[in-house]
Short mmCIF file of C-alpha atoms in Angstrom, two decimals:
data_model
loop_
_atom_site.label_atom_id
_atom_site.label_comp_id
_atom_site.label_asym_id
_atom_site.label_seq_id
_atom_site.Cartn_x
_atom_site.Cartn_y
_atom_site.Cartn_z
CA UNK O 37 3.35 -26.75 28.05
CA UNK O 38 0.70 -24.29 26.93
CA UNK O 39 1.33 -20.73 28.04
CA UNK O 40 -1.46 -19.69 30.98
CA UNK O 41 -4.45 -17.52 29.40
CA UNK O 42 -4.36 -14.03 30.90
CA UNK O 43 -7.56 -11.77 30.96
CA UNK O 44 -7.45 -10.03 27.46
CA UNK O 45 -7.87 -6.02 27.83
CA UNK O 46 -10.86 -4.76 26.36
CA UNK O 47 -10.86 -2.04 23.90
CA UNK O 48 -12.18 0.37 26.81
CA UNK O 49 -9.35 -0.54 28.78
CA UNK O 50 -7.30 0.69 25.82
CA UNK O 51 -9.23 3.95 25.60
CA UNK O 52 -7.77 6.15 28.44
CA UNK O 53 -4.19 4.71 28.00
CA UNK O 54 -4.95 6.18 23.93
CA UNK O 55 -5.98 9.29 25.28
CA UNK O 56 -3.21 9.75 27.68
CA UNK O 57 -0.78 9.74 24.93
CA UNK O 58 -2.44 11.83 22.77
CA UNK O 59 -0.21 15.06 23.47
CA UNK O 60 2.80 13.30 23.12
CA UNK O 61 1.59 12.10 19.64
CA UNK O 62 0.58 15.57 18.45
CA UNK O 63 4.21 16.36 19.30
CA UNK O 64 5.73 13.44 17.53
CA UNK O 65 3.09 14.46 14.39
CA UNK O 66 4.53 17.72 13.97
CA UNK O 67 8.25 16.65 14.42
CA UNK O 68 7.47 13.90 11.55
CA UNK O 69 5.61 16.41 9.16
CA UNK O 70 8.49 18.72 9.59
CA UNK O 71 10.75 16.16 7.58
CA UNK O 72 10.35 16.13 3.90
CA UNK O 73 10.54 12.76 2.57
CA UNK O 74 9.48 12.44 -0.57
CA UNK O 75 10.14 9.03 -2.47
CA UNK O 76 12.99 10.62 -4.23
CA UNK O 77 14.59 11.99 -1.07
CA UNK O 78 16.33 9.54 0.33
CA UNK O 79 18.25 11.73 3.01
CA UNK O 80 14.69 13.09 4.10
CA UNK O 81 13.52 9.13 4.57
CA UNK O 82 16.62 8.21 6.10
CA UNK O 83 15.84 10.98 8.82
CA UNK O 84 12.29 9.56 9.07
CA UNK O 85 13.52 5.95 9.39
CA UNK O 86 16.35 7.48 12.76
CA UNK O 87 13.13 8.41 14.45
CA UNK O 88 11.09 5.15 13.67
CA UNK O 89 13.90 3.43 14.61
CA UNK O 90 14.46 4.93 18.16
CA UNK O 91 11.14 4.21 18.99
CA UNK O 92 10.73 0.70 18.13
CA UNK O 93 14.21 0.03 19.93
CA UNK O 94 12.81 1.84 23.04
CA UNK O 95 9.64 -0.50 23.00
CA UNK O 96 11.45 -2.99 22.60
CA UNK O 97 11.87 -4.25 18.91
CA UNK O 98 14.88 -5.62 17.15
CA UNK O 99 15.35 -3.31 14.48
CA UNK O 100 17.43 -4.50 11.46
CA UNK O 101 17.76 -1.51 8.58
CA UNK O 102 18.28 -2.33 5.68
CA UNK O 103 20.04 -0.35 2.92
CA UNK O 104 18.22 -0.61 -0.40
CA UNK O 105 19.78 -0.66 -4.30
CA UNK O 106 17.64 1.87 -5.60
CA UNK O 107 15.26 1.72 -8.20
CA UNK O 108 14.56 3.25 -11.85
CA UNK O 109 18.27 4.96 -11.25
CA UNK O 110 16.86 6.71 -8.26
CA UNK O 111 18.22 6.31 -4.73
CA UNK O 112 16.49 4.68 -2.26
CA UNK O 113 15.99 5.27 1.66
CA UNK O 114 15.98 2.51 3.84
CA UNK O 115 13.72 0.22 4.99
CA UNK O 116 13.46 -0.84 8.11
CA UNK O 117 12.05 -4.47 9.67
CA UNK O 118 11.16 -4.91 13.14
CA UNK O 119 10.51 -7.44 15.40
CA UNK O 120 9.70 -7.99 19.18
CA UNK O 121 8.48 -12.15 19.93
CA UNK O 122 5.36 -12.86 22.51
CA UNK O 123 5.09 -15.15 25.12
CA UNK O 124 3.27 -17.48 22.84
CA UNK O 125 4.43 -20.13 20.37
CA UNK O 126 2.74 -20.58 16.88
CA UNK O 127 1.82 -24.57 18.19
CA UNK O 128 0.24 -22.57 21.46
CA UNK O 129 -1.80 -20.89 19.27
CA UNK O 130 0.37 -17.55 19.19
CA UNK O 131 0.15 -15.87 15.81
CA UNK O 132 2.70 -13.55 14.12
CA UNK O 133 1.39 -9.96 12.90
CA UNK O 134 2.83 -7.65 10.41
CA UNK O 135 2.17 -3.79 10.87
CA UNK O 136 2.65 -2.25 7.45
CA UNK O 137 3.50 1.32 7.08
CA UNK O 138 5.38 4.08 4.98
CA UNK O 139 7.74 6.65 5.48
CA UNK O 140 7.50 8.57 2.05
CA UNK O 141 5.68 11.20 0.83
CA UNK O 142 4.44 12.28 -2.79
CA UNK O 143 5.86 16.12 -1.99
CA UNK O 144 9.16 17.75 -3.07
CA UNK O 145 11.81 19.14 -1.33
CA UNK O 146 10.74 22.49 1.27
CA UNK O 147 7.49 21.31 1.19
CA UNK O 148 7.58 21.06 4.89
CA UNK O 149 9.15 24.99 5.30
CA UNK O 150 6.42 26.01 3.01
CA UNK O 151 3.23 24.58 4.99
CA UNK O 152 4.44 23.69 7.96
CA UNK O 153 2.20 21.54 10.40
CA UNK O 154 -0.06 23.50 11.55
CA UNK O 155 -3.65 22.86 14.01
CA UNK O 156 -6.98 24.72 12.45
CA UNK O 157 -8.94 22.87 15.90
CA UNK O 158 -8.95 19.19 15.59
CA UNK O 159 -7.78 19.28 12.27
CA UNK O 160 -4.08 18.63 11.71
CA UNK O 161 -2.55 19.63 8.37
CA UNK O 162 0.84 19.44 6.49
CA UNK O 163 2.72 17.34 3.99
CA UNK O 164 2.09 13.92 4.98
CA UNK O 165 0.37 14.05 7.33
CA UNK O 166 -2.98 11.43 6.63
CA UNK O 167 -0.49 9.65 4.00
CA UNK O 168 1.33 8.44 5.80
CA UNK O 169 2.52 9.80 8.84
CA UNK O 170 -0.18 9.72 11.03
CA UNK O 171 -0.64 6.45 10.30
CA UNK O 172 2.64 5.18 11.30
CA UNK O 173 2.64 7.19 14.43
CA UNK O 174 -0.72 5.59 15.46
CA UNK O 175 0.89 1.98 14.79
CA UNK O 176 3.78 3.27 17.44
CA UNK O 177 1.85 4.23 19.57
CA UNK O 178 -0.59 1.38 19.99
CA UNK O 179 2.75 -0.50 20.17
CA UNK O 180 3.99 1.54 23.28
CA UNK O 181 0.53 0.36 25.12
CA UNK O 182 1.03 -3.25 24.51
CA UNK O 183 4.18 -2.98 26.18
CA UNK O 184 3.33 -0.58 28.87
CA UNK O 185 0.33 -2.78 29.42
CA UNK O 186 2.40 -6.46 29.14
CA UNK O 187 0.30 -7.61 26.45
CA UNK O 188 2.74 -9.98 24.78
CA UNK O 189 -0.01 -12.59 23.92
CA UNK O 190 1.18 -13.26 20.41
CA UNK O 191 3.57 -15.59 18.37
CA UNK O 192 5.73 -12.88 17.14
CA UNK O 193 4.81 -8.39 16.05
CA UNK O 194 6.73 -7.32 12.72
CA UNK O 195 6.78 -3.62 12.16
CA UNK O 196 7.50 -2.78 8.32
CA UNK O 197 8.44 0.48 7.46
CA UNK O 198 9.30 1.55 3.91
CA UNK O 199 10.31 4.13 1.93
CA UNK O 200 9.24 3.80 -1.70
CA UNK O 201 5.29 3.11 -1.52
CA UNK O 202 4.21 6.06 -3.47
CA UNK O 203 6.03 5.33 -6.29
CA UNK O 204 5.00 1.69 -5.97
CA UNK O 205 7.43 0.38 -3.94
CA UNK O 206 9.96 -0.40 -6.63
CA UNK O 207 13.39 -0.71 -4.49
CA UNK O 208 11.61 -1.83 -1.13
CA UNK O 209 9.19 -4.72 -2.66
CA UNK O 210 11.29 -7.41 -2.24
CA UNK O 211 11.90 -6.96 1.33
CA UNK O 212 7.61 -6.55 1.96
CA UNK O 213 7.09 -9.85 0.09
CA UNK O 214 9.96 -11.57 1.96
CA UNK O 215 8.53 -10.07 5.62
CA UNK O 216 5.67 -10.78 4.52
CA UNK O 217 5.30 -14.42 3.75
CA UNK O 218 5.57 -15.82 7.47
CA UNK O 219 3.10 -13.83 8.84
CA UNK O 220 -0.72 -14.80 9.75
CA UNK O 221 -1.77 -11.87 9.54
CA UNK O 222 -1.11 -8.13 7.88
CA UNK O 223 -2.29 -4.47 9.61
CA UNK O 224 -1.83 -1.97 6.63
CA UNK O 225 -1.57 1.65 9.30
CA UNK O 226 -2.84 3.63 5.78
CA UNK O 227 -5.38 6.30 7.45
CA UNK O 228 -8.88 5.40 7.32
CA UNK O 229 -11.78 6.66 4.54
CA UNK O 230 -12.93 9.84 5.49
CA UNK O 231 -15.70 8.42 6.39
CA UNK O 232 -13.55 6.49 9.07
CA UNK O 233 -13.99 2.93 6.97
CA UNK O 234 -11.58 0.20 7.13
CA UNK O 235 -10.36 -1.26 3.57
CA UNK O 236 -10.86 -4.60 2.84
CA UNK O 237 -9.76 -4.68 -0.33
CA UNK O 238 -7.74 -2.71 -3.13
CA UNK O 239 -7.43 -3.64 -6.90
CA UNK O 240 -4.47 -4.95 -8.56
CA UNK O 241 -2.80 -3.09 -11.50
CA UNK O 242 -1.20 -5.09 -14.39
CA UNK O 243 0.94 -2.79 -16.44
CA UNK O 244 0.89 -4.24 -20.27
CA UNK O 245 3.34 -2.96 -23.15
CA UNK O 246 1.95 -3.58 -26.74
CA UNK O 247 4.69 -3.26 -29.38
CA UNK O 248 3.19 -3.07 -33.01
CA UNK O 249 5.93 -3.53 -36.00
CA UNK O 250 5.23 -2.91 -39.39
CA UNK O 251 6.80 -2.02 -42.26
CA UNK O 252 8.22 1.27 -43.25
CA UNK O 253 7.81 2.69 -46.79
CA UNK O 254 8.55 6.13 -48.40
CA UNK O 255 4.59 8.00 -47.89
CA UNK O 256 4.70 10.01 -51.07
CA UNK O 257 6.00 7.55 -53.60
CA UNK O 258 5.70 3.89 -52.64
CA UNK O 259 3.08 3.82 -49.64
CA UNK O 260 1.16 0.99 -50.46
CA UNK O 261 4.60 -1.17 -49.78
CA UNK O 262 4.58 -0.27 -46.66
CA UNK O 263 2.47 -1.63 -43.19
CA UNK O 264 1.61 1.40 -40.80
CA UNK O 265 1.79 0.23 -37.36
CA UNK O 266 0.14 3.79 -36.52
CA UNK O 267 -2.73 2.72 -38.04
CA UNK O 268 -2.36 -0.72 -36.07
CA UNK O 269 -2.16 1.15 -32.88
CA UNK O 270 -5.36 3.35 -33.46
CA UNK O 271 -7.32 0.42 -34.35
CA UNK O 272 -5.69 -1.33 -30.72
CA UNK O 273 -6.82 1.67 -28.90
CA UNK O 274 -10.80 1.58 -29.82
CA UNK O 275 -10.26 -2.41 -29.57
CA UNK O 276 -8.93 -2.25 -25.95
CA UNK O 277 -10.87 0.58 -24.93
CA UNK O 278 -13.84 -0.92 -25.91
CA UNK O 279 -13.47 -3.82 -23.23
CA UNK O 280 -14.42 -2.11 -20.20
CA UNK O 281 -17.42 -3.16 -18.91
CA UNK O 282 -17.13 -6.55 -19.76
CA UNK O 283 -16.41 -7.50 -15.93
CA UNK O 284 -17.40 -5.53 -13.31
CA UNK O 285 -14.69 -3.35 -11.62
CA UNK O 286 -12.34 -3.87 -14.11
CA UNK O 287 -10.98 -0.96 -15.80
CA UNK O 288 -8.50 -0.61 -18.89
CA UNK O 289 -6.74 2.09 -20.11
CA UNK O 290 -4.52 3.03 -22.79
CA UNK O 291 -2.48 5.75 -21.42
CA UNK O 292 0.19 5.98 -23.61
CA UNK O 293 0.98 5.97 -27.49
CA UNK O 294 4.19 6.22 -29.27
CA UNK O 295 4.46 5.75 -33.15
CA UNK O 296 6.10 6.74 -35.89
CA UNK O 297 9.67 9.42 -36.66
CA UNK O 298 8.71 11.16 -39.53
CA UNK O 299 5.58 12.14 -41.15
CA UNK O 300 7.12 11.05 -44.85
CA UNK O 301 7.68 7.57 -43.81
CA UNK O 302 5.16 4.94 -43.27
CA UNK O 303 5.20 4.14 -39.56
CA UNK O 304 7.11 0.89 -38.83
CA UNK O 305 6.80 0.94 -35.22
CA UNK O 306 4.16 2.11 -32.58
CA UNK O 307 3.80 1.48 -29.05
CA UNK O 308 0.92 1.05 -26.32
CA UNK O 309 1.03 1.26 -22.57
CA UNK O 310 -1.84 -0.22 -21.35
CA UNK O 311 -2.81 -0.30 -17.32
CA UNK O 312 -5.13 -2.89 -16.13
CA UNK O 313 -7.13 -2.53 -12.75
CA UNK O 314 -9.32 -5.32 -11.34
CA UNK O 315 -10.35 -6.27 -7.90
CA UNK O 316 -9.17 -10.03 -8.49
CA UNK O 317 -6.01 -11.86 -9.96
CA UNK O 318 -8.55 -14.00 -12.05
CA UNK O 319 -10.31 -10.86 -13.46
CA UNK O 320 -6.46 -9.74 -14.46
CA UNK O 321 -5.65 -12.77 -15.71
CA UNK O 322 -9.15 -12.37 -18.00
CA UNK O 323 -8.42 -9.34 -19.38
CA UNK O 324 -4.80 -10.20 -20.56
CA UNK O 325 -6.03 -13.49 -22.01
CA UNK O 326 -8.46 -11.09 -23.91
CA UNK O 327 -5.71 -8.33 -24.85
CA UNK O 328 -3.44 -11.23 -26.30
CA UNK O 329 -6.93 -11.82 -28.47
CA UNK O 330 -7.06 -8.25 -29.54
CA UNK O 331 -3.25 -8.34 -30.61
CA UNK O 332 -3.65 -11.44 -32.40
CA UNK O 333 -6.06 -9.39 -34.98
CA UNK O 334 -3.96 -6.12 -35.72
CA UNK O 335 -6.50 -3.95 -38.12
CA UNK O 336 -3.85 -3.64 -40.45
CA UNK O 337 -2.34 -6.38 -42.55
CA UNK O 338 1.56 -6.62 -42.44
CA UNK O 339 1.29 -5.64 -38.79
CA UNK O 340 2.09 -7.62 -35.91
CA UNK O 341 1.23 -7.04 -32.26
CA UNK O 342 3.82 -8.29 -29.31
CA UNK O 343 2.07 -8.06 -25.56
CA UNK O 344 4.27 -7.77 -22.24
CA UNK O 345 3.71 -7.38 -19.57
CA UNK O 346 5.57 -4.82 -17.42
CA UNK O 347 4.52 -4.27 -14.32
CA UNK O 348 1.80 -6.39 -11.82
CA UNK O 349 0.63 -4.97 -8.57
CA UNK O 350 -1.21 -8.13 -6.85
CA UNK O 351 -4.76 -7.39 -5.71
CA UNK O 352 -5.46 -6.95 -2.16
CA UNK O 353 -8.98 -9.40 -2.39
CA UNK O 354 -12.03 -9.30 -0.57
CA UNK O 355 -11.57 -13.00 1.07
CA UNK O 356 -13.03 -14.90 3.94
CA UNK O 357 -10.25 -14.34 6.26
CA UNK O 358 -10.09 -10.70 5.45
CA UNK O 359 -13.63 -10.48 6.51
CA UNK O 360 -12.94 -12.06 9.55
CA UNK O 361 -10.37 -9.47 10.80
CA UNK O 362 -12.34 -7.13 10.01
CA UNK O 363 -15.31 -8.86 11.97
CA UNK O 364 -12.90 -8.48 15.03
CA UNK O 365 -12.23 -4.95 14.11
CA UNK O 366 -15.85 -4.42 14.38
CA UNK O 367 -16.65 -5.84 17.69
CA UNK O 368 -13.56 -3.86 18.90
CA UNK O 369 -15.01 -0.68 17.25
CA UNK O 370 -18.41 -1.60 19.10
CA UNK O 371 -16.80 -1.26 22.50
CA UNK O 372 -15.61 2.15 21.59
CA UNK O 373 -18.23 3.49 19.81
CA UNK O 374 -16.80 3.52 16.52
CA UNK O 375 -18.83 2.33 13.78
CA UNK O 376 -17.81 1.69 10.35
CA UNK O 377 -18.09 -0.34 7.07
CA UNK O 378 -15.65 -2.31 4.96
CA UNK O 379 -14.25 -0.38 1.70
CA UNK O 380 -12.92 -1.34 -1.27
CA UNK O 381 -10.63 1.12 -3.64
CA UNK O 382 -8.92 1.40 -6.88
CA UNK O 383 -5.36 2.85 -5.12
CA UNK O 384 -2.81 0.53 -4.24
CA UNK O 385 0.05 0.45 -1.58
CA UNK O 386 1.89 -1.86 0.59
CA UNK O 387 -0.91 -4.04 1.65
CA UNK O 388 -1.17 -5.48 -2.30
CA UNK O 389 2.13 -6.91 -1.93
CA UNK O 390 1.63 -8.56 1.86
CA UNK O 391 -1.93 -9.61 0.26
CA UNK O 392 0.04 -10.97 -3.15
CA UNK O 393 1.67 -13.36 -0.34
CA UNK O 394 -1.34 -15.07 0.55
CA UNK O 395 -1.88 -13.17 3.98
CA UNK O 396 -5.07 -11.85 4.59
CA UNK O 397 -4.92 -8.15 5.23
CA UNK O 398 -6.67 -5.68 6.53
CA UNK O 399 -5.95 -1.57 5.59
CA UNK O 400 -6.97 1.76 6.57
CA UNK O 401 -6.50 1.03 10.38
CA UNK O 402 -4.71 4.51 11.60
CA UNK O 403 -6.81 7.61 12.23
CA UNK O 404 -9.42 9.40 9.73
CA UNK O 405 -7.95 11.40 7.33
CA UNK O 406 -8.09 12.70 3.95
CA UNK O 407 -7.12 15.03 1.12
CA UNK O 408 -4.30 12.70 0.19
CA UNK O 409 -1.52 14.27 -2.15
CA UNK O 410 -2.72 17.74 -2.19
CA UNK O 411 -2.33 20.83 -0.44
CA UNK O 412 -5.10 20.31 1.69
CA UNK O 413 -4.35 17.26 3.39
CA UNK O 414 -6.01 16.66 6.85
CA UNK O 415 -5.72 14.64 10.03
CA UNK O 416 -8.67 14.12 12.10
CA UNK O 417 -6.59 13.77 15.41
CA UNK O 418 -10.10 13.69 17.69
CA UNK O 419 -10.04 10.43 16.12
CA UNK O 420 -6.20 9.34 17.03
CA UNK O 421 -7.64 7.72 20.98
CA UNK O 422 -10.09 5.43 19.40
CA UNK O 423 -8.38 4.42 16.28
CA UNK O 424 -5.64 3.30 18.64
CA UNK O 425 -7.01 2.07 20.96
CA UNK O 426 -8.95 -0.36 17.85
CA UNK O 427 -5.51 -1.52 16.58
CA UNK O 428 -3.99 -1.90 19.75
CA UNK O 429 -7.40 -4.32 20.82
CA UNK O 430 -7.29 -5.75 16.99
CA UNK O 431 -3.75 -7.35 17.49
CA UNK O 432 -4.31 -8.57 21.08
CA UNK O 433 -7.46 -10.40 19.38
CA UNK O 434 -5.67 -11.26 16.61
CA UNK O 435 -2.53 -12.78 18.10
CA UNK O 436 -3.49 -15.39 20.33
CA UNK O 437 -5.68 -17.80 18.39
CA UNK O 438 -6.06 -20.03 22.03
CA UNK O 439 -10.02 -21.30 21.87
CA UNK O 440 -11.00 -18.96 19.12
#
């Protein structure tokens, strides 16, 4: 039997529930920012994750916690999965939505003692706190008024919260792309655009390794025996350089170049690291097609080029279904007042990986903020009431698909 329809709440309705727990959140904000947990402070993310993890269990959630390998030799924090099921089964039309966010932070050690969270009017500032802290507080709390309010008009909610995304997720990906791939829908809880957009889309990053060999010889007596892969290499720079602009919004850089030992010895070996940023997997796929092209003519006879590839960061892409979440977003954000556009951007987070899945996702859906990784990062928490109250109104819409 088909679950009875209950009157949806309206975004409004949200509104003055958001606003009500606005002092509690500016509490919660500072007790979070007073945490370092930077990516490589696993104790610090671990401390983070208690907190999460206490309130999800108070709303409700079953919270598993799972203890991560590590990455790149590097400890890891823990990652945490939560889940709380609706009244509504997937055949009832019920839908299951993941709420993506991150516990780490790009700063070091006393970051927090040194600029402590601090209030310069609406303004909040300290180390985390747009990236990504008040995010993940704004997914809690719109999580808290679902409950308080009964809305349970959904298949199944999935909070993810990691603690490796700003170093690319390394330890922590597995466990997103596994969350991930039952889900109808993802919520990335990254703060908005300054300019309080939503992100529709984020390019993808394929990491490529070029190895050139060639053939070492002594430079001063018997240099034409030999096959300078240095040489090889400078010729593969202006070659690969050269491509961008051949699609739109796809970039490539050469950021690295190793070659050679000794300046006395023609160079046998060189090697390029090449990243690759483009707004679809075809476009990636293009360009390495086109790099293997490039290698296949090294500038220097008696070279030879090897491609691989070492690292690929799916594309969050512009799709249909994105753009119909973010249609409800907007009808939501008309209730409240909030209007806003649909960005794309060259960074990458979480929200790649969900999207690498094949879920459409939408990002950029906790308050305005800005300044990211610097000093002078900001929190507009004016903005924390109606951004809530939008997610909050975003997953009711989204999770019960009955007559849509």
């Amino acid at each position: 039997m088909t679950a009875p329809a209950r009157q949806r709440p309206s975004a409004a309705e949200f509104l003055p529930l958001a606003r009500t727990c606005q002092p509690q959140y500016l509490k919660d904000l500072a007790e979070l920012v007073a945490i370092d947990s930077g990516s490589y402070s696993p104790d610090g993310v671990s401390q983070v994750a208690d907190w999460v993890q206490g309130r999800l269990t108070r709303t409700g959630f079953s919270v598993e916690r799972i203890r991560l390998p590590g990455a790149h030799g590097q400890r890891s924090g823990d990652v945490l999965v939560a889940r709380k099921r609706g009244r509504l089964t997937v055949a009832e039309g019920g839908r299951r939505i993941l709420l993506a966010a991150h516990m780490d932070t790009v700063f070091e050690d006393g970051t927090a003692a040194e600029r402590p969270f601090s209030m310069m009017g609406a303004l909040a500032h300290g180390p985390g706190v747009s990236d990504d802290k008040g995010g993940l507080l704004a997914g809690l709390t719109a999580l808290d008024i679902l409950t308080s309010t009964e809305c349970d008009a959904y298949a199944e909610l999935v909070f993810l919260a990691t603690p490796d995304e700003e170093i690319g997720s390394p330890a922590s990906r597995r466990v997103t792309e596994q969350t991930a791939r039952d889900a109808h829908y993802g919520l990335g809880l990254e703060c908005a655009r300054e300019n309080g957009d939503l992100v529709i889309a984020r390019k993808g990053i394929a990491g490529l390794r070029l190895t050139v060999t060639g053939r070492a010889a002594h430079a001063g007596i018997e240099p034409e025996r030999g096959a300078n892969a240095a040489l090889a290499a400078a010729h593969l720079v202006i070659a690969l350089q050269a491509l961008n602009g051949r699609w739109d919004g796809v970039t490539i850089n050469v950021g690295v170049v190793r070659a050679g030992t000794r300046s006395n010895i023609v160079c046998p070996r060189a090697e390029l690291d090449v990243e690759v940023r483009a707004a679809t997997a075809d476009d990636i796929r293009r360009v390495e097609e086109a790099i293997q092209e490039v290698a296949a003519r090294p500038g220097v006879p008696g070279t030879t080029v090897l491609v691989e590839q070492t690292e690929l960061c799916p594309p969050m892409e512009d799709t249909l279904a994105a753009r119909r979440m973010f249609a409800a977003a907007r009808a939501a954000g008309d209730v409240l007042g909030l209007h806003f556009g649909a960005a794309s951007t060259g960074g990458v987070g979480d929200a790649n990986l969900i999207a690498g899945t094949g879920v459409p996702v939408l990002d950029g859906l906790g308050p305005v903020g800005g300044a990211d990784h610097t000093p002078e990062e900001w929190l507009d928490t004016a903005t924390v009431p109606e951004r809530v109250a939008l997610l909050a109104s975003l997953i009711t819409s989204l999770g019960d698909e009955r007559g849509a």
